[in-house]
DNA sequence: CTTAATTTTAACCATATAGTTAATCTTTTT
DNA sequence: AAAAAGATTAACTATATGGTTAAAATTAAG
């Protein structure tokens, strides 16, 4: 998942089903379907995706989708968990390390943008889904009671220690996430407004953001 | 439109068809359709919206939609222009005023977030549409050659004058837009992560962002 | 008032798409 | 090898949805 608090929550909740990840089996039908479905769903979202396209993309008959996953919703559910699990392995270490707070912030930004460079469709997909009533992601977010308390505590502690300037911790969190995620969500716009419609320039620009966002945030939070 | 450069471009290009806005005629069928369509499309996007729902919402027969607007695409096109025109009247003044640069930045942030408080579905709608291949918005963005050169010039001038710190102007623009727009695009997340799922707290939080984003950006760009 | 034009409706049509079924091919078990 | 279980397919069904049509209601024109 792209959003820090959710990421952390998943990590905290120990929903670690990395078993499947480690298994060697590949190119069996179920995995082919999951891979194809992930790709299509990520690009077009639940509503924009067609079962036929997923079947074609997986090189199998459409009925097989229903054989392995009863229906579209179940299939989507399956790839949603998969997508939710893409990010979380690394984040925990950073946040509970003993680095200075500003260093933690820089590391989080690095990890985030690196992740997004690898999966650039993630933000628009998640925004699409979380804003769709009845979406599984929407339901998930609705149900889940996120505990960002530990993060806020850490931020406030850093403020009390004078490591960073005082400001509402929630806004700091939202600011950092916004700066990392939004340009990926609005890629077509950024590409055409800031990069002359050139894909390579866009890639450059997004890579640069690691450095630029870090510098920007640090200047905004460092004391006096 | 929500994004500064596009806004400005529209303004610069003088696509000012404010004539219809000033006309007194209301509650005729065509306007009822446009209002209903705007609401439904904004909430669910092109793909998620049903002609029947728009008809119901407008209190008319579905065939009337096709009588006034030949098909869904044409109807969407009509409300898209309408949506694109929601924002741009005010922005121009700010950017070509004689205020200090930091003051201009603060004003832009104020105007933007104020606009988004009034139309909170705008960001997710636009992100949805610009990321949909074949979307009219996508086509529009693809075709349009945006000229953000004047904005960049103004930013560089302010940097040369020492009014603000030096950094790549494009990243500054993207940063400001990100901080303003993203929390609205990811509202369901923000609501449940930062506001305990409470709508009033969310509203509070989003209002606070005017102050917080301004302070954050100013700290990040002010010299030394 | 009558006629013509415009607006509105109910009942259709065509198509796309999620989902089903029954038959066939493949693999495993005995 | 035979039988059973599992995987895969082609053809089909049901339904939702965008779009059409022809008739009725309403308004404007003469």
Coordinates of C-alpha atoms (C1' of nucleotides) in Angstrom, one line a residue:
Chain A
X1 CA 0.0 0.0 0.0
X2 CA 1.0 3.5 -0.7
X3 CA -0.1 5.3 2.4
X4 CA 2.2 5.3 5.3
X5 CA -0.3 4.8 8.1
X6 CA -2.0 1.9 6.4
X7 CA 1.3 0.4 5.6
X8 CA 2.4 0.6 9.2
X9 CA -0.9 -0.8 10.4
X10 CA -0.6 -3.8 8.2
X11 CA 2.9 -4.3 9.4
X12 CA 1.9 -3.8 13.0
X13 CA -1.0 -6.3 12.6
X14 CA 1.5 -8.9 11.4
X15 CA -0.6 -9.7 8.4
X16 CA 2.4 -11.3 7.0
X17 CA 1.4 -14.0 4.5
X18 CA 4.7 -14.1 2.8
X19 CA 4.5 -17.8 2.5
X20 CA 3.0 -17.6 -1.0
X21 CA 5.7 -15.2 -2.0
X22 CA 8.4 -17.7 -1.1
X23 CA 6.9 -20.7 -2.8
X24 CA 8.6 -21.7 -6.0
X25 CA 5.6 -22.6 -8.1
X26 CA 5.0 -20.3 -11.0
X27 CA 3.4 -20.3 -14.4
X28 CA 0.6 -22.4 -13.1
X29 CA -2.8 -21.3 -14.3
X30 CA -3.8 -19.6 -11.0
X31 CA -0.7 -17.5 -10.9
X32 CA -1.1 -16.6 -14.6
X33 CA -4.6 -15.4 -13.8
X34 CA -3.5 -13.4 -10.7
X35 CA -0.7 -11.8 -12.6
X36 CA -2.9 -10.8 -15.6
X37 CA -5.6 -9.6 -13.3
X38 CA -3.2 -7.5 -11.3
X39 CA -2.0 -5.8 -14.4
X40 CA -5.4 -5.2 -15.9
X41 CA -7.0 -4.1 -12.6
X42 CA -4.1 -1.8 -11.7
X43 CA -4.4 -0.1 -15.0
X44 CA -8.2 0.1 -15.4
X45 CA -9.6 -0.4 -11.9
X46 CA -12.4 -2.7 -11.0
X47 CA -15.1 -1.1 -13.2
X48 CA -12.9 -0.4 -16.2
X49 CA -11.6 -4.0 -16.4
X50 CA -13.2 -6.8 -18.4
X51 CA -13.1 -10.4 -17.5
X52 CA -12.5 -11.2 -21.1
X53 CA -9.4 -9.0 -21.2
X54 CA -8.0 -10.6 -18.1
X55 CA -8.6 -14.0 -19.6
X56 CA -7.0 -13.0 -22.9
X57 CA -4.1 -11.4 -21.1
X58 CA -3.6 -14.7 -19.2
X59 CA -3.9 -16.7 -22.3
X60 CA -6.8 -18.8 -21.1
X61 CA -10.5 -19.2 -21.5
X62 CA -12.8 -16.9 -19.7
X63 CA -14.6 -19.7 -17.9
X64 CA -11.4 -20.6 -16.2
X65 CA -11.5 -17.3 -14.3
X66 CA -14.8 -18.4 -12.8
X67 CA -13.4 -21.8 -12.2
X68 CA -10.5 -20.5 -10.0
X69 CA -12.2 -17.4 -8.7
X70 CA -15.9 -17.6 -8.5
X71 CA -16.6 -14.1 -9.8
X72 CA -15.1 -10.8 -10.6
X73 CA -15.4 -9.5 -7.0
X74 CA -13.6 -12.5 -5.6
X75 CA -10.8 -12.2 -8.2
X76 CA -10.5 -8.5 -7.4
X77 CA -10.4 -9.2 -3.7
X78 CA -7.5 -11.6 -4.4
X79 CA -5.4 -9.2 -6.3
X80 CA -6.3 -6.4 -3.9
X81 CA -4.6 -8.3 -1.0
X82 CA -1.7 -8.9 -3.4
X83 CA -1.5 -5.2 -4.1
X84 CA -1.8 -4.3 -0.5
X85 CA 1.1 -6.5 0.3
X86 CA 3.4 -5.1 -2.3
X87 CA 4.9 -2.4 -0.1
X88 CA 4.9 -3.1 3.5
X89 CA 8.0 -5.3 4.1
X90 CA 10.5 -2.5 4.3
X91 CA 8.8 0.4 6.1
X92 CA 8.8 -0.9 9.6
X93 CA 12.5 -1.0 10.0
X94 CA 12.9 2.7 9.1
X95 CA 10.3 3.9 11.6
X96 CA 11.6 2.0 14.5
X97 CA 15.2 2.6 13.9
X98 CA 17.4 4.8 16.1
X99 CA 18.2 7.4 13.4
X100 CA 17.6 11.1 13.9
X101 CA 14.0 12.0 13.0
X102 CA 15.0 13.9 9.9
X103 CA 16.9 10.9 8.7
X104 CA 13.9 8.7 9.2
X105 CA 11.8 11.2 7.2
X106 CA 14.4 11.1 4.4
X107 CA 14.4 7.3 4.3
X108 CA 10.7 7.1 4.3
X109 CA 10.5 9.4 1.3
X110 CA 13.2 7.5 -0.5
X111 CA 11.5 4.2 0.1
X112 CA 8.1 5.5 -0.9
X113 CA 9.2 7.2 -4.2
X114 CA 11.3 4.1 -5.1
X115 CA 8.3 2.0 -4.6
X116 CA 6.1 4.3 -6.7
X117 CA 8.7 4.3 -9.5
X118 CA 8.3 0.6 -9.6
X119 CA 4.5 0.7 -9.5
X120 CA 3.5 4.0 -10.9
X121 CA -0.2 3.0 -11.4
X122 CA -0.7 2.3 -7.7
X123 CA -1.8 5.8 -6.6
X124 CA -4.4 6.4 -9.3
X125 CA -5.7 2.9 -8.8
X126 CA -6.0 3.3 -5.0
X127 CA -7.6 6.8 -5.4
X128 CA -10.1 5.4 -7.9
X129 CA -11.0 2.5 -5.7
X130 CA -11.2 4.2 -2.3
X131 CA -13.5 6.8 -3.9
X132 CA -15.9 4.1 -5.3
X133 CA -18.8 3.3 -3.0
X134 CA -19.0 -0.4 -2.4
X135 CA -15.4 -0.9 -3.4
X136 CA -13.6 -3.5 -1.5
X137 CA -10.9 -1.0 -0.7
X138 CA -13.4 1.5 0.4
X139 CA -15.0 -1.2 2.7
X140 CA -11.5 -2.1 3.9
X141 CA -10.7 1.4 4.8
X142 CA -14.1 2.0 6.4
X143 CA -13.8 -1.1 8.7
X144 CA -10.2 -0.9 9.6
X145 CA -9.5 1.3 12.6
X146 CA -6.0 2.7 11.9
X147 CA -3.8 3.4 14.8
X148 CA -1.4 6.1 13.8
X149 CA -0.9 7.0 17.4
X150 CA 2.6 5.5 17.6
X151 CA 3.7 7.6 14.5
X152 CA 2.2 10.7 16.0
X153 CA 3.9 10.0 19.3
X154 CA 7.2 9.7 17.6
X155 CA 6.7 12.9 15.7
X156 CA 5.7 14.8 18.9
X157 CA 8.7 13.4 20.7
X158 CA 11.0 14.7 18.0
X159 CA 9.3 18.1 18.3
X160 CA 9.8 18.1 22.0
X161 CA 13.4 17.2 21.6
X162 CA 13.7 20.2 19.3
X163 CA 14.8 18.0 16.4
X164 CA 12.1 19.5 14.2
X165 CA 9.8 22.5 14.3
X166 CA 6.4 22.2 16.0
X167 CA 3.3 21.7 13.8
X168 CA 0.3 19.4 13.8
X169 CA 1.7 15.9 13.3
X170 CA -1.2 14.8 11.2
X171 CA -0.6 17.6 8.7
X172 CA 3.1 16.7 8.5
X173 CA 2.2 13.1 7.7
X174 CA -0.3 14.1 5.1
X175 CA 2.1 16.6 3.6
X176 CA 4.9 14.0 3.2
X177 CA 2.5 11.5 1.6
X178 CA 1.0 14.2 -0.7
X179 CA 4.4 15.2 -2.0
X180 CA 5.4 11.6 -2.7
X181 CA 2.2 10.2 -4.1
X182 CA 0.3 13.0 -5.9
X183 CA 2.7 13.4 -8.9
X184 CA 2.2 9.7 -9.7
X185 CA -1.5 9.9 -9.4
X186 CA -1.6 12.9 -11.7
X187 CA 1.1 11.5 -14.1
X188 CA -0.7 12.4 -17.4
X189 CA -0.9 16.0 -16.2
X190 CA 2.6 16.2 -15.0
X191 CA 3.9 14.6 -18.1
X192 CA 2.2 17.1 -20.4
X193 CA 2.6 20.2 -18.2
X194 CA 6.1 19.7 -16.9
X195 CA 7.7 17.4 -19.3
X196 CA 6.4 18.4 -22.8
X197 CA 4.6 15.1 -23.1
X198 CA 7.9 13.2 -23.1
X199 CA 7.9 9.9 -21.2
X200 CA 11.7 9.9 -20.6
X201 CA 11.5 13.5 -19.2
X202 CA 8.6 12.4 -17.0
X203 CA 10.7 9.5 -15.6
X204 CA 13.6 11.9 -15.0
X205 CA 11.3 14.3 -13.2
X206 CA 9.8 11.6 -11.0
X207 CA 13.3 10.3 -10.1
X208 CA 14.4 13.9 -9.2
X209 CA 11.5 14.1 -6.8
X210 CA 13.4 11.8 -4.3
X211 CA 16.0 14.5 -3.9
X212 CA 13.6 17.5 -4.2
X213 CA 10.9 16.3 -1.8
X214 CA 13.5 15.4 0.8
X215 CA 15.1 18.8 0.6
X216 CA 11.7 20.6 0.6
X217 CA 10.4 18.7 3.6
X218 CA 13.6 19.1 5.6
X219 CA 13.7 22.8 5.0
X220 CA 10.0 23.0 6.1
X221 CA 10.6 21.1 9.4
X222 CA 14.1 22.0 10.5
X223 CA 14.2 24.4 13.5
X224 CA 14.6 28.1 12.8
Chain B
X1 CA -9.8 22.9 -13.2
X2 CA -7.8 22.0 -10.2
X3 CA -4.3 22.2 -11.6
X4 CA -2.6 25.6 -11.6
X5 CA -0.9 25.4 -15.0
X6 CA -4.0 24.2 -16.8
X7 CA -6.0 26.9 -15.0
X8 CA -3.7 29.6 -16.1
X9 CA -3.5 28.3 -19.7
X10 CA -7.3 28.4 -20.0
X11 CA -7.2 31.9 -18.6
X12 CA -4.5 32.9 -20.9
X13 CA -6.2 31.5 -23.9
X14 CA -9.2 33.6 -23.0
X15 CA -11.6 30.7 -23.3
X16 CA -14.1 32.7 -21.4
X17 CA -17.6 31.6 -22.2
X18 CA -19.1 33.2 -19.1
X19 CA -22.1 34.2 -21.1
X20 CA -24.1 31.1 -20.2
X21 CA -23.2 31.7 -16.5
X22 CA -24.8 35.1 -16.5
X23 CA -28.0 34.1 -18.3
X24 CA -31.0 34.1 -16.0
X25 CA -32.7 31.1 -17.4
X26 CA -32.7 28.2 -15.0
X27 CA -34.8 25.0 -14.2
X28 CA -35.4 24.4 -17.9
X29 CA -34.8 20.8 -19.0
X30 CA -31.4 21.3 -20.4
X31 CA -30.0 22.9 -17.3
X32 CA -31.7 20.3 -15.1
X33 CA -29.9 17.6 -17.1
X34 CA -26.6 19.4 -17.0
X35 CA -26.8 19.9 -13.2
X36 CA -27.8 16.2 -12.6
X37 CA -25.1 15.0 -15.0
X38 CA -22.4 17.1 -13.4
X39 CA -23.3 15.8 -10.0
X40 CA -23.4 12.1 -11.1
X41 CA -20.3 12.3 -13.3
X42 CA -18.3 14.1 -10.6
X43 CA -19.1 11.4 -8.1
X44 CA -18.8 8.3 -10.3
X45 CA -16.8 9.3 -13.3
X46 CA -17.7 8.6 -16.9
X47 CA -17.5 4.8 -16.6
X48 CA -19.2 4.5 -13.3
X49 CA -22.2 6.7 -14.2
X50 CA -25.4 5.4 -15.7
X51 CA -27.6 7.4 -18.1
X52 CA -30.6 6.1 -16.2
X53 CA -29.3 7.5 -12.9
X54 CA -28.7 10.9 -14.5
X55 CA -32.2 10.8 -15.9
X56 CA -33.7 9.9 -12.6
X57 CA -31.6 12.5 -10.8
X58 CA -32.8 15.1 -13.3
X59 CA -36.4 13.9 -12.9
X60 CA -36.9 13.2 -16.6
X61 CA -37.1 10.3 -19.0
X62 CA -33.9 8.7 -20.2
X63 CA -34.7 9.4 -23.9
X64 CA -34.6 13.1 -23.1
X65 CA -30.9 12.8 -22.4
X66 CA -30.4 11.6 -25.9
X67 CA -32.8 14.3 -27.3
X68 CA -30.7 17.1 -25.8
X69 CA -27.3 15.5 -25.9
X70 CA -27.0 12.9 -28.6
X71 CA -25.1 10.4 -26.5
X72 CA -23.2 9.8 -23.2
X73 CA -19.9 11.1 -24.6
X74 CA -21.5 14.3 -25.8
X75 CA -23.2 14.8 -22.4
X76 CA -19.9 14.1 -20.7
X77 CA -18.1 16.5 -23.0
X78 CA -20.6 19.2 -22.1
X79 CA -20.2 18.8 -18.3
X80 CA -16.5 18.5 -18.7
X81 CA -16.2 22.0 -20.1
X82 CA -18.5 23.1 -17.3
X83 CA -16.2 21.5 -14.7
X84 CA -13.1 22.9 -16.4
X85 CA -14.6 26.4 -16.1
X86 CA -15.5 26.1 -12.4
X87 CA -12.2 27.4 -11.1
X88 CA -10.4 29.7 -13.4
X89 CA -11.9 33.2 -13.0
X90 CA -9.9 34.2 -9.9
X91 CA -6.5 32.8 -10.4
X92 CA -5.2 35.1 -13.0
X93 CA -5.4 38.2 -10.8
X94 CA -3.3 36.7 -8.1
X95 CA -0.5 35.6 -10.4
X96 CA -0.1 38.9 -12.2
X97 CA -0.5 41.1 -9.2
X98 CA 2.4 43.1 -7.7
X99 CA 2.5 41.3 -4.4
X100 CA 5.7 39.8 -3.0
X101 CA 6.1 36.3 -4.3
X102 CA 5.5 34.6 -1.0
X103 CA 2.2 36.5 -0.8
X104 CA 1.2 35.3 -4.2
X105 CA 2.0 31.7 -3.2
X106 CA -0.2 32.1 0.0
X107 CA -3.0 33.6 -2.1
X108 CA -2.9 30.7 -4.6
X109 CA -3.0 28.1 -1.8
X110 CA -5.9 29.9 -0.2
X111 CA -7.9 30.1 -3.5
X112 CA -7.1 26.5 -4.4
X113 CA -8.1 25.0 -1.1
X114 CA -11.2 27.2 -0.9
X115 CA -12.2 25.9 -4.3
X116 CA -11.6 22.3 -3.3
X117 CA -13.6 22.8 -0.1
X118 CA -16.5 23.8 -2.3
X119 CA -15.9 20.9 -4.8
X120 CA -14.2 18.1 -2.9
X121 CA -14.9 15.5 -5.6
X122 CA -13.0 17.4 -8.2
X123 CA -9.5 15.8 -7.6
X124 CA -10.6 12.2 -7.6
X125 CA -12.7 12.8 -10.7
X126 CA -9.9 14.4 -12.6
X127 CA -7.4 11.8 -11.6
X128 CA -9.8 9.1 -12.6
X129 CA -10.5 10.7 -15.9
X130 CA -6.9 11.7 -16.8
X131 CA -5.7 8.2 -16.2
X132 CA -8.4 6.6 -18.4
X133 CA -7.3 6.0 -21.9
X134 CA -9.6 7.5 -24.4
X135 CA -11.0 9.8 -21.8
X136 CA -12.0 13.2 -23.1
X137 CA -9.9 14.8 -20.3
X138 CA -7.0 12.6 -21.3
X139 CA -7.3 13.6 -24.9
X140 CA -7.6 17.2 -23.9
X141 CA -4.5 17.1 -21.8
X142 CA -2.7 15.2 -24.6
X143 CA -3.5 17.7 -27.3
X144 CA -3.2 20.9 -25.3
X145 CA 0.4 22.3 -25.3
X146 CA 0.6 24.0 -21.9
X147 CA 2.7 27.0 -21.6
X148 CA 3.8 27.2 -18.0
X149 CA 6.8 29.2 -19.1
X150 CA 5.4 32.5 -17.7
X151 CA 4.9 30.9 -14.3
X152 CA 8.4 29.5 -14.3
X153 CA 9.8 32.8 -15.3
X154 CA 8.0 34.5 -12.4
X155 CA 9.4 31.9 -10.0
X156 CA 12.9 32.2 -11.3
X157 CA 12.7 36.0 -11.1
X158 CA 11.7 35.7 -7.5
X159 CA 14.6 33.4 -6.9
X160 CA 17.1 35.8 -8.5
X161 CA 15.7 38.6 -6.5
X162 CA 16.4 36.5 -3.4
X163 CA 12.8 36.5 -2.3
X164 CA 12.8 32.7 -2.1
X165 CA 15.4 29.9 -2.0
X166 CA 16.6 28.4 -5.3
X167 CA 15.1 25.1 -6.4
X168 CA 13.7 23.7 -9.7
X169 CA 10.6 25.7 -10.3
X170 CA 8.7 22.8 -11.7
X171 CA 9.1 20.9 -8.5
X172 CA 7.9 23.9 -6.5
X173 CA 4.8 24.1 -8.6
X174 CA 4.2 20.3 -8.3
X175 CA 4.8 20.5 -4.6
X176 CA 2.3 23.2 -4.0
X177 CA -0.4 21.5 -6.1
X178 CA 0.3 18.2 -4.4
X179 CA -0.1 19.6 -0.9
X180 CA -3.4 21.3 -1.9
X181 CA -5.0 18.6 -4.0
X182 CA -3.9 15.2 -2.7
X183 CA -5.8 15.2 0.6
X184 CA -9.0 15.8 -1.3
X185 CA -8.2 13.0 -3.7
X186 CA -7.5 10.6 -0.9
X187 CA -10.4 11.9 1.3
X188 CA -11.7 8.4 2.4
X189 CA -8.2 7.5 3.6
X190 CA -7.6 10.8 5.3
X191 CA -11.0 10.6 6.9
X192 CA -10.4 7.2 8.4
X193 CA -6.7 7.6 9.2
X194 CA -6.5 11.1 10.5
X195 CA -10.1 11.9 11.5
X196 CA -11.4 8.6 13.1
X197 CA -13.9 8.3 10.3
X198 CA -15.7 11.4 11.4
X199 CA -17.0 13.7 8.7
X200 CA -16.9 16.9 10.7
X201 CA -13.4 16.2 11.8
X202 CA -12.4 15.7 8.2
X203 CA -14.0 19.0 7.3
X204 CA -12.1 20.7 10.1
X205 CA -8.8 19.0 9.0
X206 CA -9.2 20.1 5.4
X207 CA -10.0 23.7 6.4
X208 CA -6.9 23.7 8.6
X209 CA -4.8 22.8 5.6
X210 CA -5.1 26.3 4.3
X211 CA -3.1 27.6 7.2
X212 CA -0.8 24.5 7.5
X213 CA 0.1 24.2 3.8
X214 CA 0.9 27.9 3.6
X215 CA 3.1 27.8 6.7
X216 CA 4.8 24.6 5.4
X217 CA 5.5 25.9 1.9
X218 CA 6.7 29.3 3.2
X219 CA 9.2 27.7 5.6
X220 CA 10.4 25.5 2.7
X221 CA 11.0 28.3 0.3
X222 CA 12.1 31.3 2.4
X223 CA 15.8 32.2 2.2
X224 CA 18.3 30.9 4.9
Chain C
dC1 C1' -59.3 27.5 -32.9
dT2 C1' -56.4 24.9 -35.8
dT3 C1' -52.1 23.6 -37.3
dA4 C1' -47.3 23.1 -36.9
dA5 C1' -43.3 22.7 -34.2
dT6 C1' -41.3 21.3 -30.1
dT7 C1' -40.9 18.6 -25.9
dT8 C1' -41.7 14.4 -23.4
dT9 C1' -42.8 9.6 -22.8
dA10 C1' -43.2 4.4 -22.9
dA11 C1' -41.9 0.7 -25.2
dC12 C1' -38.4 -1.2 -27.8
dC13 C1' -33.7 -2.8 -29.8
dA14 C1' -28.8 -4.0 -29.9
dT15 C1' -24.9 -5.0 -27.7
dA16 C1' -21.6 -5.9 -24.2
dT17 C1' -20.5 -8.4 -20.4
dA18 C1' -20.6 -11.3 -16.1
dG19 C1' -21.6 -15.7 -15.3
dT20 C1' -23.2 -20.9 -16.4
dT21 C1' -23.2 -25.5 -18.4
dA22 C1' -22.1 -29.5 -20.4
dA23 C1' -18.8 -31.7 -23.0
dT24 C1' -13.7 -32.7 -23.9
dC25 C1' -9.1 -33.1 -22.8
dT26 C1' -5.5 -34.1 -19.2
dT27 C1' -3.6 -35.9 -15.2
dT28 C1' -3.7 -38.8 -11.3
dT29 C1' -5.1 -42.8 -8.7
dT30 C1' -5.9 -47.6 -8.3
Chain D
dA1 C1' -5.4 -50.1 -18.3
dA2 C1' -9.5 -48.4 -16.3
dA3 C1' -11.6 -45.2 -13.5
dA4 C1' -11.8 -41.0 -11.2
dA5 C1' -10.6 -36.5 -10.5
dG6 C1' -9.1 -32.2 -12.2
dA7 C1' -8.4 -28.7 -15.8
dT8 C1' -10.0 -26.4 -20.0
dT9 C1' -13.0 -25.2 -23.6
dA10 C1' -16.9 -23.7 -26.7
dA11 C1' -21.3 -22.4 -26.6
dC12 C1' -24.8 -20.5 -24.2
dT13 C1' -27.8 -17.5 -20.8
dA14 C1' -29.3 -13.5 -18.3
dT15 C1' -29.0 -9.0 -17.5
dA16 C1' -27.7 -4.3 -17.6
dT17 C1' -27.1 -0.5 -20.3
dG18 C1' -26.6 2.8 -24.2
dG19 C1' -29.3 4.1 -27.7
dT20 C1' -33.8 4.3 -30.9
dT21 C1' -38.5 5.0 -32.3
dA22 C1' -43.0 6.2 -32.8
dA23 C1' -46.7 8.1 -30.5
dA24 C1' -48.6 11.4 -27.2
dA25 C1' -48.5 15.7 -24.8
dT26 C1' -47.4 20.5 -24.7
dT27 C1' -46.4 24.8 -26.5
dA28 C1' -46.0 28.3 -30.2
dA29 C1' -47.7 30.2 -34.6
dG30 C1' -51.1 31.7 -37.9

